[in-house]
Short mmCIF file of C-alpha atoms and ligand atoms in Angstrom, two decimals:
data_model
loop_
_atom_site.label_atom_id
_atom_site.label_comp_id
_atom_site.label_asym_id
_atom_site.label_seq_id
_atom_site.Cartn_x
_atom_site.Cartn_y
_atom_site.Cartn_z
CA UNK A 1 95.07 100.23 133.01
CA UNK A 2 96.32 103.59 131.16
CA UNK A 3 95.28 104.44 128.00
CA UNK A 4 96.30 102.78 124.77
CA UNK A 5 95.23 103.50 120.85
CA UNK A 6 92.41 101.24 119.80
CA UNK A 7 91.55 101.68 115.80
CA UNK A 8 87.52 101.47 115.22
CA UNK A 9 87.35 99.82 111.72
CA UNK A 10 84.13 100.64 109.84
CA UNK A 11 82.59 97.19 108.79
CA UNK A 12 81.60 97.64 105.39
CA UNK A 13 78.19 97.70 104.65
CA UNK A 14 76.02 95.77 102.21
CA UNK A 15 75.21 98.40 100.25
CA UNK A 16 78.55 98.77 99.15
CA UNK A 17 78.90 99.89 95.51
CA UNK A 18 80.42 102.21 93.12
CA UNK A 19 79.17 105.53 91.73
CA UNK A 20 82.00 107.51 91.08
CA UNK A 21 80.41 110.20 93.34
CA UNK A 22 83.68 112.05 94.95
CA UNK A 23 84.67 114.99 92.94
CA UNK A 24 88.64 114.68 93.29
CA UNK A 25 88.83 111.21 94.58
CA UNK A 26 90.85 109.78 91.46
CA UNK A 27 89.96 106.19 92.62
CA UNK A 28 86.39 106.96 93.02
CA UNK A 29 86.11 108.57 89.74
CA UNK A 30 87.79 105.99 87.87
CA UNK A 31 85.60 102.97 88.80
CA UNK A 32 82.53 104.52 89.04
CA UNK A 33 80.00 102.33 87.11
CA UNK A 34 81.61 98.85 87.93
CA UNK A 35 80.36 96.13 89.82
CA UNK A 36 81.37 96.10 93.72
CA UNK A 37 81.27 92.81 95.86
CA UNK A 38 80.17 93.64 99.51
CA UNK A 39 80.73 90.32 100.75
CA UNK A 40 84.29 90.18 99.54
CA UNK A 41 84.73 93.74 100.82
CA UNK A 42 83.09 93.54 104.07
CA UNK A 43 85.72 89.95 104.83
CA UNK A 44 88.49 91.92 103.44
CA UNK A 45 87.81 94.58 106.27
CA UNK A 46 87.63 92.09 109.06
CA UNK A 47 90.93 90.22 108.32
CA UNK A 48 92.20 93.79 107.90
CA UNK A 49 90.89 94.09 111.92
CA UNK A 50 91.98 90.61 112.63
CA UNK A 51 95.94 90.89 111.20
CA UNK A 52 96.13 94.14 113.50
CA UNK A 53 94.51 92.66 116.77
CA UNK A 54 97.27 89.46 115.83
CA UNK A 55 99.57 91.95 116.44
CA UNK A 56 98.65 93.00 119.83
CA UNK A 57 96.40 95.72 119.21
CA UNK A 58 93.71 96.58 120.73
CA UNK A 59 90.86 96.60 117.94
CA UNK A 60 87.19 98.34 118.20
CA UNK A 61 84.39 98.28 115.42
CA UNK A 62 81.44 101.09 114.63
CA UNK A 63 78.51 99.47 112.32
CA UNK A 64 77.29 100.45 108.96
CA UNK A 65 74.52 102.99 108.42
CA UNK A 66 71.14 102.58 107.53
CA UNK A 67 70.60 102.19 103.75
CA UNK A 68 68.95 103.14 101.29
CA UNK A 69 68.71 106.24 103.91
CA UNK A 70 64.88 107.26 103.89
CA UNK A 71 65.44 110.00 105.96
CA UNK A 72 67.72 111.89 102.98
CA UNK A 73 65.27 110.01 100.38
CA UNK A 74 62.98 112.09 102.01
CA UNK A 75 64.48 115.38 102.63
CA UNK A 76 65.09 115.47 98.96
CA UNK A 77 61.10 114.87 98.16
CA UNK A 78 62.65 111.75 95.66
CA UNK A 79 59.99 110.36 93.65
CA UNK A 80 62.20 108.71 90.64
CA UNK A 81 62.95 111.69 89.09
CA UNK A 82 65.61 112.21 91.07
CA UNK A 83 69.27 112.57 89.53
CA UNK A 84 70.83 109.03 89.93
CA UNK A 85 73.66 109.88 91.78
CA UNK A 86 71.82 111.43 94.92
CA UNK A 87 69.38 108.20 94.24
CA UNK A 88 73.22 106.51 94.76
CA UNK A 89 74.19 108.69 97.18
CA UNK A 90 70.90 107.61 99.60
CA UNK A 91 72.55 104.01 99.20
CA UNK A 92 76.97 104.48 100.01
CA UNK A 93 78.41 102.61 102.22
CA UNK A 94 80.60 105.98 102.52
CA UNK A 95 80.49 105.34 106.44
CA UNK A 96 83.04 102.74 106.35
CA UNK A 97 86.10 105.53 105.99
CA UNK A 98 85.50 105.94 109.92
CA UNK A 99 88.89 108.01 109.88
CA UNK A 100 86.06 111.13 108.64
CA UNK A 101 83.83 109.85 111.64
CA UNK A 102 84.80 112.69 113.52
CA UNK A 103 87.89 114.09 115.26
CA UNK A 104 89.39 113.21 118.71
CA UNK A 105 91.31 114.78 120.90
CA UNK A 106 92.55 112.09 123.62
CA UNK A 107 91.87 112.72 127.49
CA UNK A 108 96.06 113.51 127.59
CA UNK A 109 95.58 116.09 125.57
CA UNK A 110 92.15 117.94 126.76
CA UNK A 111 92.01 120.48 129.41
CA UNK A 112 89.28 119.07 131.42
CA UNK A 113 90.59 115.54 131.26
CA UNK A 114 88.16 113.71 129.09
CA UNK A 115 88.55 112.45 125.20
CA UNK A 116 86.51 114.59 123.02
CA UNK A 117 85.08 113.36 120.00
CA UNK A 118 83.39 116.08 117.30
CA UNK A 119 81.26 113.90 114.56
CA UNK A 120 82.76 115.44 111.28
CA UNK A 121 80.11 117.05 109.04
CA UNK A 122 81.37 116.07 105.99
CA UNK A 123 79.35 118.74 103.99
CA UNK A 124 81.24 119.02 100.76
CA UNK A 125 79.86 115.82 99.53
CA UNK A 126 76.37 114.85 99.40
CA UNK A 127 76.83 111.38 99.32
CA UNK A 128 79.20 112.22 102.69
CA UNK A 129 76.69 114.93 104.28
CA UNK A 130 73.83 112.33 104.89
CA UNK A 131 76.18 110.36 108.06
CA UNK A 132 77.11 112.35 110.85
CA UNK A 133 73.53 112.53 112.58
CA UNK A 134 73.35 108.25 112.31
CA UNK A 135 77.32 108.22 112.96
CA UNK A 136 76.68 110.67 115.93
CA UNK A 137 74.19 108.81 117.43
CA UNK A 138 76.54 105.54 117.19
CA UNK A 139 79.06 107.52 118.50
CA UNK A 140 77.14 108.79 121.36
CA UNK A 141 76.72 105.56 122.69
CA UNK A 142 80.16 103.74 122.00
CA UNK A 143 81.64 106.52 123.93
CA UNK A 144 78.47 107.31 126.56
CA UNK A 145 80.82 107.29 129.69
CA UNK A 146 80.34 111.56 130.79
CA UNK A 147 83.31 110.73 132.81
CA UNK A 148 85.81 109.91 130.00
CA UNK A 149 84.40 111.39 126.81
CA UNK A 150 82.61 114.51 124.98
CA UNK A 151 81.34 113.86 121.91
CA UNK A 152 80.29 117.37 120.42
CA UNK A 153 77.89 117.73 117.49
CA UNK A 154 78.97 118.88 114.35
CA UNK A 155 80.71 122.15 113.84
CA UNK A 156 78.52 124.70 111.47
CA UNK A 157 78.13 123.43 108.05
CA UNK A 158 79.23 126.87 106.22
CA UNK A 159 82.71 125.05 107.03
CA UNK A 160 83.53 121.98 106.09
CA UNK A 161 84.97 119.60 108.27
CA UNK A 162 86.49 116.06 107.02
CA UNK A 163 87.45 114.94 110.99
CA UNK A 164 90.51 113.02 111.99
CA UNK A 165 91.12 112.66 108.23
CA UNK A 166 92.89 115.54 108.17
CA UNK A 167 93.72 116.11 111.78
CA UNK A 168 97.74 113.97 112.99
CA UNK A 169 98.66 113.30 116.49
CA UNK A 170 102.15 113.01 117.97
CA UNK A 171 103.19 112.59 121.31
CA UNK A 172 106.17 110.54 122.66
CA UNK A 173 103.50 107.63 123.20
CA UNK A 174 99.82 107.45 123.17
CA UNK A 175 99.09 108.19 126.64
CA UNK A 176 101.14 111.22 126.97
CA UNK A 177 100.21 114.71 126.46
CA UNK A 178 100.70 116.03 122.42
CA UNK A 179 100.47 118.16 119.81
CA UNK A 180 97.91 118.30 117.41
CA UNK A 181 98.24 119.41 113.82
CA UNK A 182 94.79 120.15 111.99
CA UNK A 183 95.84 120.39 108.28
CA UNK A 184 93.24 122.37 106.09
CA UNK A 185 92.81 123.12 102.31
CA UNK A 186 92.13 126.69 100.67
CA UNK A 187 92.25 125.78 96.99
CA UNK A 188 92.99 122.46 95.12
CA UNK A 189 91.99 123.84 91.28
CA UNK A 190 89.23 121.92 89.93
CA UNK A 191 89.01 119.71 93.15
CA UNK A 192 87.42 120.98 96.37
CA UNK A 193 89.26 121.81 99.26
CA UNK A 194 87.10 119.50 101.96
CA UNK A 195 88.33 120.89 105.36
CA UNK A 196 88.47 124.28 105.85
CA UNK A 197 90.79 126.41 108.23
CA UNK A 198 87.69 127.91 110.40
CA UNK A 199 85.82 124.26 110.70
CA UNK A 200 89.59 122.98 111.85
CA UNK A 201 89.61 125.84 114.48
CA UNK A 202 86.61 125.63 116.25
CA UNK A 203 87.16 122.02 116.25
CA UNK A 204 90.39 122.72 118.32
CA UNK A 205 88.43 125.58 120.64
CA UNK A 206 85.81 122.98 121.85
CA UNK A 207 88.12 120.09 122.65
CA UNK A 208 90.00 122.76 124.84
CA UNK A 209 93.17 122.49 123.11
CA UNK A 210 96.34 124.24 124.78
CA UNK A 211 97.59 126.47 121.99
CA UNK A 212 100.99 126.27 121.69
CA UNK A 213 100.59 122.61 121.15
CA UNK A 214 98.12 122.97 118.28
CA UNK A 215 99.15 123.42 114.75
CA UNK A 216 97.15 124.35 111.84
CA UNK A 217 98.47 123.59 108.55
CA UNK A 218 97.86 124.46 104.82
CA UNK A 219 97.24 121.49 102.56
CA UNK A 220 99.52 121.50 99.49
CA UNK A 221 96.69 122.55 96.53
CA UNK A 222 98.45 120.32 94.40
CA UNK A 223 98.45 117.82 96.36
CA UNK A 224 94.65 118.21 96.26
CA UNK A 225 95.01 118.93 92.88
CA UNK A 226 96.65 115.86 92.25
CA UNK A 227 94.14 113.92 93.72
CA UNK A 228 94.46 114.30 97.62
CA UNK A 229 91.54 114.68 98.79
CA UNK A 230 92.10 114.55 101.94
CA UNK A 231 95.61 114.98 103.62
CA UNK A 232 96.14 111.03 105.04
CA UNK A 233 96.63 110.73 101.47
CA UNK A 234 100.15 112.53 101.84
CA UNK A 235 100.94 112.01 105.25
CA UNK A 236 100.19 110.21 108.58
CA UNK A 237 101.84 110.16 112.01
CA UNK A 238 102.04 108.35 115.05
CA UNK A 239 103.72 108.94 118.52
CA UNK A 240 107.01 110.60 117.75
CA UNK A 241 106.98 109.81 113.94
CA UNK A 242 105.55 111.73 110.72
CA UNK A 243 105.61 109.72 107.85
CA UNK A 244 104.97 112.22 105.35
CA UNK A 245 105.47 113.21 100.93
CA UNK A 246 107.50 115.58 100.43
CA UNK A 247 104.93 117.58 99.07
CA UNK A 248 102.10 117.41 101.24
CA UNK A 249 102.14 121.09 102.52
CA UNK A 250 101.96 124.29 100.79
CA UNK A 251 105.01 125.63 103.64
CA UNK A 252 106.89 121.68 104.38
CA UNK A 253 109.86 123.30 105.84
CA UNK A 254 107.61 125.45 108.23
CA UNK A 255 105.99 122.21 109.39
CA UNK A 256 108.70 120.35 110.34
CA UNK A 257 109.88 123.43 112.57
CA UNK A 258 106.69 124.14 113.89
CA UNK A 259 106.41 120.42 114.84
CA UNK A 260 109.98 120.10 116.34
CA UNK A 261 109.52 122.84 118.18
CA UNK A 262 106.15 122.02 119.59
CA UNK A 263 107.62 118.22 119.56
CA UNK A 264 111.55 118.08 119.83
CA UNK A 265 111.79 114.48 119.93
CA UNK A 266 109.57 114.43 116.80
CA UNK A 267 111.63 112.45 114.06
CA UNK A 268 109.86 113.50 110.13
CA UNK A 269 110.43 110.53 107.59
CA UNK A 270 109.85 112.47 104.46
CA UNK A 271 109.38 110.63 101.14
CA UNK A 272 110.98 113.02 98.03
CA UNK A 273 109.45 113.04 94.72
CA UNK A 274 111.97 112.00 93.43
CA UNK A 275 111.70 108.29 95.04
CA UNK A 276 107.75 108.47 94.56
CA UNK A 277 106.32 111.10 92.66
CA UNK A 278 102.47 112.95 94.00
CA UNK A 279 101.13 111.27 91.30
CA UNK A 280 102.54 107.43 92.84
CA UNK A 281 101.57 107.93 95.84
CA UNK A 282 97.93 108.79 95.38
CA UNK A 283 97.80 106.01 92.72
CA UNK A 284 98.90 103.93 95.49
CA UNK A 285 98.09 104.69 98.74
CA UNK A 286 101.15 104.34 100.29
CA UNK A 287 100.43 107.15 103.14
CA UNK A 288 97.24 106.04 103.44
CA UNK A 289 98.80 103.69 106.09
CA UNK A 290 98.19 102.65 109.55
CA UNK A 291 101.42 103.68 111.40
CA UNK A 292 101.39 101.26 114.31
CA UNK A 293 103.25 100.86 117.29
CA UNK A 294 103.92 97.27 118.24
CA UNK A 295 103.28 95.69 122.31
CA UNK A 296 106.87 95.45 121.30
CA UNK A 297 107.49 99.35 120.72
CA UNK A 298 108.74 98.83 117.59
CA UNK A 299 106.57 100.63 114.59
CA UNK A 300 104.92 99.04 111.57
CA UNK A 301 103.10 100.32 108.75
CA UNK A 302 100.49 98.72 107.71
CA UNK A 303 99.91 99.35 103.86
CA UNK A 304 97.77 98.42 101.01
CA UNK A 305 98.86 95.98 98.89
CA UNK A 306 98.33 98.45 95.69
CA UNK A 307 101.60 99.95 97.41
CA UNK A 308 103.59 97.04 98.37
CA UNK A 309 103.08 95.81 94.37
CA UNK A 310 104.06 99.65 93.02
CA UNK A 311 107.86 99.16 91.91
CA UNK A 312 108.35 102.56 92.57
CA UNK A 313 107.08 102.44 96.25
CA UNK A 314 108.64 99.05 96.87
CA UNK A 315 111.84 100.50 96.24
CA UNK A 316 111.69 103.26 98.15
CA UNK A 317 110.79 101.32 100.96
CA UNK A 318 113.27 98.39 100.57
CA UNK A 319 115.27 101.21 100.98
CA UNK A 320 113.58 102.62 103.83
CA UNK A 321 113.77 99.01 105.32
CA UNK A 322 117.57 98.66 105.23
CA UNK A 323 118.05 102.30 106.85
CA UNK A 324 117.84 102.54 110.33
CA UNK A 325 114.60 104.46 110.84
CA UNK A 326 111.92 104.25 113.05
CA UNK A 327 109.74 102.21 110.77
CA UNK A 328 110.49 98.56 111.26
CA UNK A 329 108.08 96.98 109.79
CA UNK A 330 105.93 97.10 106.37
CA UNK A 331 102.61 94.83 106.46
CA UNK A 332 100.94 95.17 103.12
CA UNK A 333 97.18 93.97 103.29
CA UNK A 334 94.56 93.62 100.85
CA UNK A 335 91.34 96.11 100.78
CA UNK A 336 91.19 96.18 97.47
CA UNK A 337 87.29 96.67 97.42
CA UNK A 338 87.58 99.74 99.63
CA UNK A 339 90.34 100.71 97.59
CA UNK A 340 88.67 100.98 94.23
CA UNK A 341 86.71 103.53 96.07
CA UNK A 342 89.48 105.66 97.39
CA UNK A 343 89.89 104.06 101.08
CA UNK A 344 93.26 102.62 102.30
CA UNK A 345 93.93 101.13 105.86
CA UNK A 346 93.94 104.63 106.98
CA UNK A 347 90.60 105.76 105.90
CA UNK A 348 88.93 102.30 107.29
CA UNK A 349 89.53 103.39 111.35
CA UNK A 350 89.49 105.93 113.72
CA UNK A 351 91.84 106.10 116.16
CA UNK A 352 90.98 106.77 119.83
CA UNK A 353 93.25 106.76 122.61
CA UNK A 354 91.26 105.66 125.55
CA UNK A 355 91.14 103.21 128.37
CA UNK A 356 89.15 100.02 126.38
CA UNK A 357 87.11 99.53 129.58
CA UNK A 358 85.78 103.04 129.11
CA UNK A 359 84.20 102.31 125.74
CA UNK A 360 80.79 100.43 125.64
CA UNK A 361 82.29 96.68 124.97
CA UNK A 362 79.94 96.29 122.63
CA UNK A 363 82.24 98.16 120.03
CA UNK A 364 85.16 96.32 121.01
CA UNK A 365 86.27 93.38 118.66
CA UNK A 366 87.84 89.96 119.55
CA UNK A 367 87.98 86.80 117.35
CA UNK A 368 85.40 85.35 118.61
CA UNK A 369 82.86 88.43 117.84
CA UNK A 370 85.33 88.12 114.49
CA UNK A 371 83.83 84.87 113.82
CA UNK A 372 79.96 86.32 114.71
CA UNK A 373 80.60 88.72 112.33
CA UNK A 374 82.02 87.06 109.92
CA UNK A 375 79.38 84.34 109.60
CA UNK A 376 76.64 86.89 109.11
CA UNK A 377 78.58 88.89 106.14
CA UNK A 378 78.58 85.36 104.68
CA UNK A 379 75.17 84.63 105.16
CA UNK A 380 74.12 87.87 104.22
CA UNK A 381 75.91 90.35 102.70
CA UNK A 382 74.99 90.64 98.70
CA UNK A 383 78.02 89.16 96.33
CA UNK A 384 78.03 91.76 94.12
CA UNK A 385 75.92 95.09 93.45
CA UNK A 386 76.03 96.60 89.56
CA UNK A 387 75.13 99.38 89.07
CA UNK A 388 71.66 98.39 87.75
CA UNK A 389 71.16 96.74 91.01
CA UNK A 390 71.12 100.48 93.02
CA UNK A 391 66.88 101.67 93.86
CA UNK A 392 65.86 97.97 93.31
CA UNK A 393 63.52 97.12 96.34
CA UNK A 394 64.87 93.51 96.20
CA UNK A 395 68.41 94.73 96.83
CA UNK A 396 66.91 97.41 99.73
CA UNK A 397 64.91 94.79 101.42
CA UNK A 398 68.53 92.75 101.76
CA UNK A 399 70.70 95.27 102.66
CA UNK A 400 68.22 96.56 105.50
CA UNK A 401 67.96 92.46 106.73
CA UNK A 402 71.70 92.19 106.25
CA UNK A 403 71.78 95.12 108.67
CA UNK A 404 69.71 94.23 110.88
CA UNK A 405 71.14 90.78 112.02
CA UNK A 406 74.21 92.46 112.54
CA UNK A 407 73.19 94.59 115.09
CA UNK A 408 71.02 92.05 116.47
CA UNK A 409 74.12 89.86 116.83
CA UNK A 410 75.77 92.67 118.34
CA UNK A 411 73.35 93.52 120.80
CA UNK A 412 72.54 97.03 119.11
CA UNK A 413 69.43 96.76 117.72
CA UNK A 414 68.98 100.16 119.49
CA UNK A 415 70.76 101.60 116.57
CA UNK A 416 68.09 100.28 113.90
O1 SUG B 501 85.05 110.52 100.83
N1 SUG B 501 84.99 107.64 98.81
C1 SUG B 501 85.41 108.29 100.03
C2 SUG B 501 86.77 107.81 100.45
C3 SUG B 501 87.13 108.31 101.83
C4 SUG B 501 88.54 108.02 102.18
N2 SUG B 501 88.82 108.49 103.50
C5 SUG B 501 89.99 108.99 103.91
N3 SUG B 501 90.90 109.43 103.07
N4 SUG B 501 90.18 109.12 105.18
C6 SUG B 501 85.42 109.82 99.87
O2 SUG B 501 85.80 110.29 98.80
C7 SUG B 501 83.38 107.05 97.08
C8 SUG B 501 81.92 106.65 96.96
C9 SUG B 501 81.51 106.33 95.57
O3 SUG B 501 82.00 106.95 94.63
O4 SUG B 501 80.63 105.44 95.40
C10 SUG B 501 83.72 107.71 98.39
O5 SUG B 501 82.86 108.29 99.02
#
């Protein structure tokens, strides 16, 4: 069997909550304080996994983290003085945005033949910084087969790296060799700039990238400014397509050459600000869309509903709908628990183009492990977590039993 894209959705954890702990993540921000429901969020995420693998996709899963983390409880000597948010921070559920798991280069791509995977540092937020040794670890043993994958530790953390967050494919399918475009930020005002050029670089150097088929980018600073944190906020791509706001890079006109010529069958659906304005787009997440090719070979994006329900948006793409572009099909869903925290469709996988029987099949989803999974977030998962709730040892004792039976279930209790 060749290689095909299989998304790995994060399932939500049971810590889930809000703190309003990303600097320049508008959504974040803006409910930080409210009550979250983990149950409800966790479900949403695997319907999100089940409407996709209805499709015909193939569909993979990595597991939440442990929480509260001791080890960063620790390493910060926290005795209850500590500030609340990096009490909060020991408790995200920040994992779940697996699309800044790390970055992959697929085997098509890679000069020794194998899929590399580097587990993204995430250093610019604290809350963020605390994953990548638990996610590498997870990582290391979803994608254990020497023969197919590298996964590489993280790159040095004077640069920040984000992974395949801000890091677009396109190739004329999955399996074929492509072009990789690592987009990085130098300035976004008030807001930080999370990737950085030199993190993006090295990135590309140890996946053995061929460089005239590797782009690096400049992030638009306003679109960080304006609340893009990361660039699949602006943009994403898949196969020959880039779906992409108009104002997503500082030098747009240099992109699209540099991709055409890298890419000449590359076809660049760009969405003017005059249809959707920066500030419509962030609020609604429209680019923060899976951009799916169908068994079919048709392509579908799947969107959150905070789009589809944007007037603005829905025009534009009633419009885009009736044209005959390569997007065929809009499938709005509802994470609306993820997205009160800044984390659309996109931000919930990570895509890696593989062979499935090359990945431990423990990571792999079907309905029936749907079900399994499904059953436990009922059973266990909390309802709801205020914000009054975080550092209670009731609340830890649940989230670490939630936890647990999941990866029981799973057969991954080696993760504990
Ligand atoms: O890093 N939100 C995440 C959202 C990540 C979205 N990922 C992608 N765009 N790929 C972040 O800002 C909020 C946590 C809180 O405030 O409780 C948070 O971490």
């Amino acid at each position: 069997m060749s290689a095909v894209e299989i998304n790995f959705d994060g399932i939500i954890g049971p810590s889930h909550n809000y703190a309003g702990l990303s600097l320049g993540n508008l959504a974040s921000a803006s409910h930080g304080g409210d009550t979250s429901f983990p149950r409800a969020a966790a479900l949403q995420g695997l319907a999100k996994m089940r409407h996709n693998m209805d499709l015909g996709l193939a569909q993979g899963i990595l597991l939440p983290l442990p929480r509260p983390n001791a080890a960063f409880l620790s390493a910060i000597g926290a005795d209850g003085t500590e500030d609340a948010r990096l009490l909060a921070a020991a408790w995200s559920a920040s994992s779940m945005w697996t699309a800044n798991a790390a970055t992959v280069s697929p085997a098509a791509d890679t000069t020794d033949g194998r899929c590399h995977l580097t587990v993204a540092n995430l250093v610019t937020m604290p809350h963020r910084s605390q994953e990548w040794p638990d996610t590498l670890k997870q990582l290391r043993v979803a994608f254990g087969s020497a023969d197919h994958f590298t996964v590489h530790d993280p790159v040095p953390p004077c640069f920040g790296d984000e992974g395949a967050a801000n890091h677009m494919r396109m190739a004329s399918r999955h399996d074929q060799s492509g072009i990789e475009i690592f987009v990085y930020g130098t300035s976004g005002g008030a807001f930080p700039a999370r990737q950085h050029e030199q993190a993006s670089r090295a990135v590309a150097r140890r996946h053995g990238l061929e460089a005239g088929r590797t782009l690096f980018v400049e992030q638009n600073p306003a679109a960080i400014a304006a609340g893009a944190f990361h660039n699949d906020v602006v943009a994403v791509a898949n196969e020959r397509v880039l779906f992409t706001h108009e104002q997503a890079f500082a030098d747009p006109e240099g992109t699209y050459s540099a991709i055409r010529a890298a890419l000449p069958e590359a076809e660049i659906v760009v969405v003017p600000a005059s249809a959707v304005s920066l500030g419509d787009a962030i609020s609604s997440y429209l680019f923060n869309a899976q951009l799916l090719t169908l068994p079919t070979g048709e392509m579908a994006l799947v969107i959150p509903l905070e789009a589809w329900e944007h007037p603005r948006v829905r025009a534009w793409l009633d419009e885009m709908r009736a044209t005959n572009g390569p997007i065929r099909r809009v499938l709005p869903v509802d994470v609306r628990q993820s997205m009160a925290n800044g984390g659309g469709p996109a931000c919930l996988r990570l895509r890696v183009v593989a062979e499935p029987k090359s990945v431990d099949t423990r990571f792999l989803l079907d309905s029936a492990k749907a079900e399994r999974i499904e059953t436990i977030i009922a059973a266990f998962w909390p309802e709801s977590i205020s914000s009054n709730d975080v550092g209670s040892d009731d609340l830890a004792e649940k989230v670490k039993t939630a936890r647990d039976e999941l990866l029981d279930s799973l057969d991954l209790s080696e993760l504990c």
